[in-house]
Protein backbone atom coordinates (compact mmCIF):
# COMPACT_ATOMS: atom_id res chain seq x y z
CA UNK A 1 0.00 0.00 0.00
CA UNK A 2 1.39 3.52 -1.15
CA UNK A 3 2.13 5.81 1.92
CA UNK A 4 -0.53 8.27 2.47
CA UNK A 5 0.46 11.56 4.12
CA UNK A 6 3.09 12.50 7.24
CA UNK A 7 0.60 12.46 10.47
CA UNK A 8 1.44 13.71 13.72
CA UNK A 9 -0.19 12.21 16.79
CA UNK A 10 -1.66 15.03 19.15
CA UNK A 11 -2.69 14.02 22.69
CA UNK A 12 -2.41 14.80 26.22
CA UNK A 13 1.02 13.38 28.02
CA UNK A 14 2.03 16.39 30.76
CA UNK A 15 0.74 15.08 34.03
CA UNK A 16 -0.68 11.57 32.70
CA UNK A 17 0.21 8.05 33.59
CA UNK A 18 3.46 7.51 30.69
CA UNK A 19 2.41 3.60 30.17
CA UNK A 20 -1.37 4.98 29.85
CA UNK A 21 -0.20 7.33 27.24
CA UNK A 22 2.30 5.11 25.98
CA UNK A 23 -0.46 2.42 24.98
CA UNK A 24 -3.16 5.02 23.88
CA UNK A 25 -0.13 6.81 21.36
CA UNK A 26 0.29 2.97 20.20
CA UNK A 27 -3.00 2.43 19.45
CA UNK A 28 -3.15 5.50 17.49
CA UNK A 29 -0.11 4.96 15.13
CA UNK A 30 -1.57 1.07 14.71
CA UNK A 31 -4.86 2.30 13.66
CA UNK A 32 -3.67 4.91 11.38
CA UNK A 33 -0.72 3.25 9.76
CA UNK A 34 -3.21 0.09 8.77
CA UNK A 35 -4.40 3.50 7.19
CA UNK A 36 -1.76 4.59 5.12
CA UNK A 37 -0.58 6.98 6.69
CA UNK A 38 3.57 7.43 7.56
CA UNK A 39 2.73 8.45 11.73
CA UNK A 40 4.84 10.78 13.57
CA UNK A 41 4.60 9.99 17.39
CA UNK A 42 5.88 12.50 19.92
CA UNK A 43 6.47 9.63 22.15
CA UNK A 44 9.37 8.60 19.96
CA UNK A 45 10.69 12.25 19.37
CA UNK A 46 13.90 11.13 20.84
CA UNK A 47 14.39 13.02 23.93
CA UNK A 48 14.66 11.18 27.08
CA UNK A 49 10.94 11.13 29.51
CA UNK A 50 12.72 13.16 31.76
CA UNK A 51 13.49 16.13 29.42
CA UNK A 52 11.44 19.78 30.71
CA UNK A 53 8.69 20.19 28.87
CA UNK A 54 9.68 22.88 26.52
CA UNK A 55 12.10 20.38 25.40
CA UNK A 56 9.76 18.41 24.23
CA UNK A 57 7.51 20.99 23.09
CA UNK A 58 10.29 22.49 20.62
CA UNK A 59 11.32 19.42 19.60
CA UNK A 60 7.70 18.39 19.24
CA UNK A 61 6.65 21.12 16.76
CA UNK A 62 9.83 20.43 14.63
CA UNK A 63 8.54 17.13 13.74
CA UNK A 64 4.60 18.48 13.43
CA UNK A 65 5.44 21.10 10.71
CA UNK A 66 7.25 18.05 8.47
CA UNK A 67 3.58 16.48 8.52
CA UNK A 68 0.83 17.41 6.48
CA UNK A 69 -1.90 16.07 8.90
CA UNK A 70 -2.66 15.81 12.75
CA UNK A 71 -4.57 13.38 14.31
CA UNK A 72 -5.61 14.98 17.87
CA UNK A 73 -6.51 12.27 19.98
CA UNK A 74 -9.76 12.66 22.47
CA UNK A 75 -9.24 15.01 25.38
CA UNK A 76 -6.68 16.81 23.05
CA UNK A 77 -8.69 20.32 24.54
CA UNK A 78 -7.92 19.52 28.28
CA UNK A 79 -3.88 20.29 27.20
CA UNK A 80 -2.03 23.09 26.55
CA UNK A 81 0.64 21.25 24.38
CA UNK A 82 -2.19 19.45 21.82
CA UNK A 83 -3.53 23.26 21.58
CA UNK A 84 -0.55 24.97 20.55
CA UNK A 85 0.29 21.92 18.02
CA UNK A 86 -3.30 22.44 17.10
CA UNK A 87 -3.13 26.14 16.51
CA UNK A 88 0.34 25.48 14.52
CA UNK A 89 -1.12 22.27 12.29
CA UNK A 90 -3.89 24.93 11.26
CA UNK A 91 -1.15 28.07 11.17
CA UNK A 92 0.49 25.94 8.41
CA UNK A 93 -1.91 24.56 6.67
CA UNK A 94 -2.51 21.07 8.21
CA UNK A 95 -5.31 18.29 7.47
CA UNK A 96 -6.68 18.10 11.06
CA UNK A 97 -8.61 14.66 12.00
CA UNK A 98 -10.30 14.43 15.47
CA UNK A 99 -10.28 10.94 16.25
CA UNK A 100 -13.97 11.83 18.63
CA UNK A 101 -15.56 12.59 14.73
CA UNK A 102 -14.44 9.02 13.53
CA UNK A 103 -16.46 5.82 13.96
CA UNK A 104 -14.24 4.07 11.41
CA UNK A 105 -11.56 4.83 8.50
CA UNK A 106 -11.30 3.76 4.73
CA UNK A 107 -8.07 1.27 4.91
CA UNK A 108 -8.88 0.78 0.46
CA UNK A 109 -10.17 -1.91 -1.62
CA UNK A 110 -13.37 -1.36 0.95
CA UNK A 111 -12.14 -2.39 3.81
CA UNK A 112 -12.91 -0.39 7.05
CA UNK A 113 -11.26 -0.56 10.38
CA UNK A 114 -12.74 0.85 13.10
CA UNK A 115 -11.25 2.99 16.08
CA UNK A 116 -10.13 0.38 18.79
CA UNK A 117 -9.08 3.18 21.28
CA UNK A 118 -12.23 5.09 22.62
């Protein structure tokens, strides 16, 4: 299957439990890969956990504005950080997909796989 667009994964991390967010980021890039797309997860941005959070932050919108598409995961609006990458994705032009509007996604040749992470 031919790559579909660079997608960054947007959710809440700052104050959450890491193997929680760990799993739910997983989920995410499974789902969306079976997709197509080529996912960019913040959880692999290469900075170790224990780096401040502007660290991550900078190093975080680097990698967003080499994607053409977010995906912000549910509860994105109860964080700072997924707001700012969501006011940048838009800023620059991004395809945004809110994973709380999708029941399912078009995987070709009719297939359909449906969200496994709600």
């Amino acid at each position: 299957m031919k790559k579909k667009n660079k997608c960054y994964l947007s959710g809440p991390i700052s104050g959450k439990d890491m193997e929680d967010r760990k799993k739910a980021f997983n989920a995410a890039q499974v789902m969306l890969e079976a997709a197509g797309y080529e996912v960019v997860n913040p959880m692999e941005n290469g900075l170790p956990l224990n780096a401040t959070t502007a660290q991550h932050m900078k190093r975080d919108i680097q990698l967003l504005t080499e994607c053409e598409c977010i995906f912000m995961m549910d509860k994105w609006n109860h964080s700072q950080g997924c707001y700012t990458e969501f006011m940048v994705a838009t800023a620059i032009g991004c395809e945004v997909i809110f994973e709380s509007k999708m029941g399912e996604i078009e995987l070709g040749e009719n297939k359909r796989f449906k969200t496994i992470f709600r």
